[in-house]
PDB file of C-alpha atoms in Angstrom:
ATOM      1  CA  MET A  58       0.041  -0.056  -0.062  1.00 81.00           C
ATOM      2  CA  GLN A  59       2.845   2.335   0.866  1.00 85.00           C
ATOM      3  CA  LYS A  60       4.463   1.703  -2.449  1.00 86.00           C
ATOM      4  CA  LEU A  61       1.290   2.590  -4.313  1.00 82.00           C
ATOM      5  CA  ILE A  62       1.076   5.983  -2.442  1.00 84.00           C
ATOM      6  CA  ASP A  63       4.773   6.613  -3.062  1.00 83.00           C
ATOM      7  CA  TYR A  64       4.266   5.821  -6.780  1.00 82.00           C
ATOM      8  CA  ILE A  65       1.243   8.231  -6.982  1.00 80.00           C
ATOM      9  CA  LEU A  66       3.168  10.892  -5.239  1.00 81.00           C
ATOM     10  CA  SER A  67       6.157  10.515  -7.603  1.00 83.00           C
ATOM     11  CA  LEU A  68       4.072  10.971 -10.753  1.00 80.00           C
ATOM     12  CA  ASN A  69       4.794  14.146 -12.731  1.00 85.00           C
ATOM     13  CA  LEU A  70       2.268  15.838 -14.991  1.00 83.00           C
ATOM     14  CA  SER A  71       3.283  13.902 -18.074  1.00 85.00           C
ATOM     15  CA  ASP A  72       2.640  10.502 -16.302  1.00 83.00           C
ATOM     16  CA  VAL A  73      -0.754  11.681 -15.097  1.00 84.00           C
ATOM     17  CA  GLY A  74      -1.715  12.746 -18.674  1.00 87.00           C
ATOM     18  CA  SER A  75      -0.674   9.340 -19.983  1.00 87.00           C
ATOM     19  CA  TRP A  76      -2.790   7.525 -17.369  1.00 86.00           C
ATOM     20  CA  ALA A  77      -5.700   9.913 -18.214  1.00 91.00           C
ATOM     21  CA  SER A  78      -5.306   9.186 -21.860  1.00 94.00           C
ATOM     22  CA  LEU A  79      -5.507   5.471 -21.321  1.00 93.00           C
ATOM     23  CA  LEU A  80      -8.533   5.912 -19.157  1.00 95.00           C
ATOM     24  CA  GLY A  81     -10.206   8.082 -21.820  1.00 96.00           C
ATOM     25  CA  LEU A  82      -9.542   5.375 -24.413  1.00 96.00           C
ATOM     26  CA  ALA A  83     -11.241   2.639 -22.250  1.00 96.00           C
ATOM     27  CA  VAL A  84     -14.118   4.886 -21.680  1.00 97.00           C
ATOM     28  CA  THR A  85     -14.422   5.653 -25.382  1.00 97.00           C
ATOM     29  CA  PHE A  86     -14.290   1.920 -26.234  1.00 96.00           C
ATOM     30  CA  PHE A  87     -17.040   1.173 -23.634  1.00 96.00           C
ATOM     31  CA  THR A  88     -19.270   4.047 -24.819  1.00 97.00           C
ATOM     32  CA  ALA A  89     -18.897   2.993 -28.499  1.00 96.00           C
ATOM     33  CA  THR A  90     -19.743  -0.627 -27.749  1.00 95.00           C
ATOM     34  CA  ALA A  91     -22.826   0.528 -25.780  1.00 94.00           C
ATOM     35  CA  VAL A  92     -23.981   2.827 -28.429  1.00 94.00           C
ATOM     36  CA  VAL A  93     -23.739  -0.026 -31.098  1.00 90.00           C
ATOM     37  CA  LYS A  94     -25.710  -2.380 -28.855  1.00 87.00           C
ATOM     38  CA  ILE A  95     -28.346   0.156 -28.337  1.00 87.00           C
ATOM     39  CA  LYS A  96     -28.632   1.029 -31.966  1.00 87.00           C
ATOM     40  CA  LYS A  97     -29.131  -2.698 -32.996  1.00 83.00           C
ATOM     41  CA  ARG A  98     -31.829  -3.073 -30.319  1.00 82.00           C
ATOM     42  CA  PHE A  99     -33.612   0.104 -31.213  1.00 84.00           C
ATOM     43  CA  LEU A 100     -33.554  -0.740 -34.942  1.00 83.00           C
ATOM     44  CA  PHE A 101     -34.859  -4.200 -34.255  1.00 82.00           C
ATOM     45  CA  ARG A 102     -37.640  -2.955 -32.084  1.00 82.00           C
ATOM     46  CA  SER A 103     -38.634  -0.233 -34.573  1.00 84.00           C
ATOM     47  CA  SER A 104     -38.917  -2.782 -37.324  1.00 85.00           C
ATOM     48  CA  ILE A 105     -40.523  -5.663 -35.457  1.00 88.00           C
ATOM     49  CA  ASP A 106     -43.830  -5.211 -37.335  1.00 88.00           C
ATOM     50  CA  THR A 107     -42.098  -5.480 -40.676  1.00 91.00           C
ATOM     51  CA  HIS A 108     -40.181  -8.578 -39.613  1.00 90.00           C
ATOM     52  CA  ALA A 109     -43.417 -10.263 -38.395  1.00 90.00           C
ATOM     53  CA  GLU A 110     -45.246  -9.410 -41.543  1.00 91.00           C
ATOM     54  CA  ASN A 111     -42.422 -10.729 -43.751  1.00 92.00           C
ATOM     55  CA  ILE A 112     -42.018 -13.988 -41.763  1.00 92.00           C
ATOM     56  CA  LEU A 113     -45.819 -14.499 -41.818  1.00 92.00           C
ATOM     57  CA  ASN A 114     -46.008 -13.909 -45.613  1.00 93.00           C
ATOM     58  CA  ILE A 115     -43.124 -16.256 -46.384  1.00 93.00           C
ATOM     59  CA  SER A 116     -44.531 -18.835 -43.966  1.00 92.00           C
ATOM     60  CA  SER A 117     -47.859 -18.674 -45.750  1.00 92.00           C
ATOM     61  CA  GLU A 118     -46.327 -18.981 -49.121  1.00 93.00           C
ATOM     62  CA  VAL A 119     -44.297 -22.094 -47.982  1.00 93.00           C
ATOM     63  CA  THR A 120     -47.565 -23.603 -46.633  1.00 92.00           C
ATOM     64  CA  ILE A 121     -49.241 -23.318 -50.045  1.00 93.00           C
ATOM     65  CA  LEU A 122     -46.141 -24.727 -51.774  1.00 92.00           C
ATOM     66  CA  LEU A 123     -45.942 -27.627 -49.387  1.00 91.00           C
ATOM     67  CA  ARG A 124     -49.263 -28.955 -50.588  1.00 92.00           C
ATOM     68  CA  GLN A 125     -47.315 -30.224 -53.778  1.00 92.00           C
ATOM     69  CA  TYR A 126     -43.892 -30.668 -52.405  1.00 88.00           C
ATOM     70  CA  THR A 127     -42.393 -32.641 -55.314  1.00 87.00           C
ATOM     71  CA  GLU A 128     -43.530 -30.015 -58.001  1.00 91.00           C
ATOM     72  CA  ASN A 129     -42.564 -26.951 -55.889  1.00 90.00           C
ATOM     73  CA  LYS A 130     -39.015 -27.933 -54.405  1.00 89.00           C
ATOM     74  CA  GLN A 131     -37.280 -25.057 -56.266  1.00 90.00           C
ATOM     75  CA  GLN A 132     -39.778 -22.406 -55.096  1.00 93.00           C
ATOM     76  CA  ILE A 133     -39.655 -23.748 -51.553  1.00 92.00           C
ATOM     77  CA  GLU A 134     -35.919 -23.526 -51.530  1.00 91.00           C
ATOM     78  CA  GLU A 135     -36.143 -19.894 -52.877  1.00 93.00           C
ATOM     79  CA  GLN A 136     -38.552 -19.019 -49.985  1.00 94.00           C
ATOM     80  CA  PHE A 137     -36.240 -20.684 -47.558  1.00 93.00           C
ATOM     81  CA  ALA A 138     -33.307 -18.431 -48.829  1.00 93.00           C
ATOM     82  CA  LEU A 139     -35.523 -15.358 -48.436  1.00 93.00           C
ATOM     83  CA  VAL A 140     -36.544 -16.191 -44.906  1.00 94.00           C
ATOM     84  CA  ASP A 141     -32.939 -16.909 -43.988  1.00 94.00           C
ATOM     85  CA  VAL A 142     -32.047 -13.345 -44.962  1.00 93.00           C
ATOM     86  CA  GLU A 143     -34.916 -11.983 -42.891  1.00 92.00           C
ATOM     87  CA  LEU A 144     -33.931 -14.164 -39.882  1.00 93.00           C
ATOM     88  CA  ARG A 145     -30.305 -13.177 -40.193  1.00 92.00           C
ATOM     89  CA  SER A 146     -31.379  -9.514 -40.043  1.00 89.00           C
ATOM     90  CA  MET A 147     -33.582 -10.232 -37.059  1.00 89.00           C
ATOM     91  CA  GLN A 148     -30.899 -12.089 -35.217  1.00 89.00           C
ATOM     92  CA  LYS A 149     -28.675  -9.011 -34.900  1.00 85.00           C
ATOM     93  CA  GLY A 150     -31.118  -7.255 -32.642  1.00 81.00           C
ATOM     94  CA  SER A 151     -33.080 -10.019 -30.762  1.00 83.00           C
ATOM     95  CA  ASN A 152     -32.343 -11.767 -27.545  1.00 81.00           C
ATOM     96  CA  ASP A 153     -33.437 -14.481 -25.159  1.00 82.00           C
ATOM     97  CA  ASP A 154     -36.139 -16.855 -26.415  1.00 86.00           C
ATOM     98  CA  LEU A 155     -36.607 -15.144 -29.760  1.00 88.00           C
ATOM     99  CA  LEU A 156     -32.922 -15.383 -30.479  1.00 90.00           C
ATOM    100  CA  SER A 157     -32.712 -19.184 -29.692  1.00 92.00           C
ATOM    101  CA  ASP A 158     -35.803 -19.646 -31.905  1.00 92.00           C
ATOM    102  CA  ILE A 159     -34.249 -17.731 -34.763  1.00 92.00           C
ATOM    103  CA  LYS A 160     -30.953 -19.598 -34.441  1.00 93.00           C
ATOM    104  CA  ASN A 161     -32.816 -23.014 -34.484  1.00 94.00           C
ATOM    105  CA  ALA A 162     -34.765 -22.007 -37.599  1.00 93.00           C
ATOM    106  CA  ARG A 163     -31.612 -20.820 -39.410  1.00 93.00           C
ATOM    107  CA  LYS A 164     -29.822 -24.119 -38.354  1.00 93.00           C
ATOM    108  CA  LEU A 165     -32.730 -26.105 -39.933  1.00 92.00           C
ATOM    109  CA  ILE A 166     -32.619 -24.040 -43.112  1.00 92.00           C
ATOM    110  CA  LYS A 167     -28.871 -24.251 -43.352  1.00 91.00           C
ATOM    111  CA  LYS A 168     -29.180 -28.076 -43.021  1.00 89.00           C
ATOM    112  CA  TYR A 169     -31.879 -28.203 -45.688  1.00 87.00           C
ATOM    113  CA  ARG A 170     -30.054 -26.012 -48.238  1.00 84.00           C
ATOM    114  CA  SER A 171     -26.705 -27.719 -47.660  1.00 81.00           C
ATOM    115  CA  ARG A 172     -24.909 -28.915 -50.838  1.00 73.00           C
ATOM    116  CA  ILE A 173     -23.177 -31.723 -48.919  1.00 73.00           C
ATOM    117  CA  TRP A 174     -24.979 -34.924 -49.845  1.00 64.00           C
ATOM    118  CA  PHE A 175     -24.744 -36.741 -46.500  1.00 62.00           C
ATOM    119  CA  PHE A 176     -25.658 -33.671 -44.389  1.00 62.00           C
ATOM    120  CA  SER A 177     -28.592 -32.509 -46.418  1.00 64.00           C
ATOM    121  CA  LYS A 178     -32.116 -33.658 -45.617  1.00 71.00           C
ATOM    122  CA  LYS A 179     -34.182 -32.400 -48.510  1.00 78.00           C
ATOM    123  CA  ASN A 180     -37.396 -33.984 -47.972  1.00 83.00           C
ATOM    124  CA  GLU A 181     -40.960 -32.976 -47.279  1.00 87.00           C
ATOM    125  CA  ALA A 182     -40.628 -33.826 -43.478  1.00 88.00           C
ATOM    126  CA  SER A 183     -37.633 -31.490 -43.033  1.00 89.00           C
ATOM    127  CA  ALA A 184     -39.388 -28.654 -45.087  1.00 90.00           C
ATOM    128  CA  ARG A 185     -42.486 -28.992 -42.798  1.00 92.00           C
ATOM    129  CA  GLU A 186     -40.151 -28.875 -39.775  1.00 93.00           C
ATOM    130  CA  ILE A 187     -38.586 -25.588 -41.118  1.00 93.00           C
ATOM    131  CA  LYS A 188     -42.198 -24.317 -41.663  1.00 94.00           C
ATOM    132  CA  THR A 189     -43.107 -25.210 -38.062  1.00 94.00           C
ATOM    133  CA  SER A 190     -39.992 -23.404 -36.871  1.00 94.00           C
ATOM    134  CA  LEU A 191     -40.958 -20.233 -38.851  1.00 93.00           C
ATOM    135  CA  SER A 192     -44.411 -20.411 -37.163  1.00 93.00           C
ATOM    136  CA  VAL A 193     -42.759 -20.557 -33.753  1.00 93.00           C
ATOM    137  CA  VAL A 194     -40.543 -17.480 -34.746  1.00 92.00           C
ATOM    138  CA  SER A 195     -43.706 -15.660 -35.947  1.00 92.00           C
ATOM    139  CA  ALA A 196     -45.538 -16.358 -32.751  1.00 91.00           C
ATOM    140  CA  GLU A 197     -42.677 -15.350 -30.632  1.00 90.00           C
ATOM    141  CA  LEU A 198     -42.446 -12.031 -32.601  1.00 89.00           C
ATOM    142  CA  VAL A 199     -46.087 -11.394 -31.759  1.00 88.00           C
ATOM    143  CA  HIS A 200     -45.469 -11.951 -27.989  1.00 88.00           C
ATOM    144  CA  HIS A 201     -42.302  -9.799 -28.111  1.00 86.00           C
ATOM    145  CA  ARG A 202     -44.232  -6.996 -29.831  1.00 86.00           C
ATOM    146  CA  LYS A 203     -46.915  -7.194 -27.074  1.00 87.00           C
ATOM    147  CA  SER A 204     -44.265  -7.046 -24.348  1.00 84.00           C
ATOM    148  CA  LEU A 205     -42.782  -3.995 -26.017  1.00 81.00           C
ATOM    149  CA  MET A 206     -46.029  -2.269 -26.166  1.00 82.00           C
ATOM    150  CA  VAL A 207     -46.590  -2.971 -22.427  1.00 82.00           C
ATOM    151  CA  GLY A 208     -43.208  -1.487 -21.800  1.00 76.00           C
ATOM    152  CA  ASN A 209     -40.871  -4.401 -21.218  1.00 66.00           C
TER     153      ASN A 209
END
């Protein structure tokens, strides 16, 4: 303890300026990180209605296409590519349960769209599983929107 006090008393103005500069750099880094996180969260919250509408529209389109799976494989894959873009955008600002649902849906889509023959499961059952996952994300978005309206 005495060494610390002696060190502080022995500092000249240049040393104090150097320490203040380092402290200022740390505060700047912390502030910039916090601002980026707040921006992502705010942008997500402001566009939650758009995200919910897009997910619901794509999910409805996939439901229609799944009625004749074998004839509509290409269109289904296109819809999954579009929904993956939407989910990726949502993943940046979401958290908690919604984030885990989005990650799960994206994992299923990635597995379905995989070009590796032994990893890919391109069949009607896996497409329906993705459709179910999209419905879960859509429902979670509705609940998330309601909680935002209440003030949480």
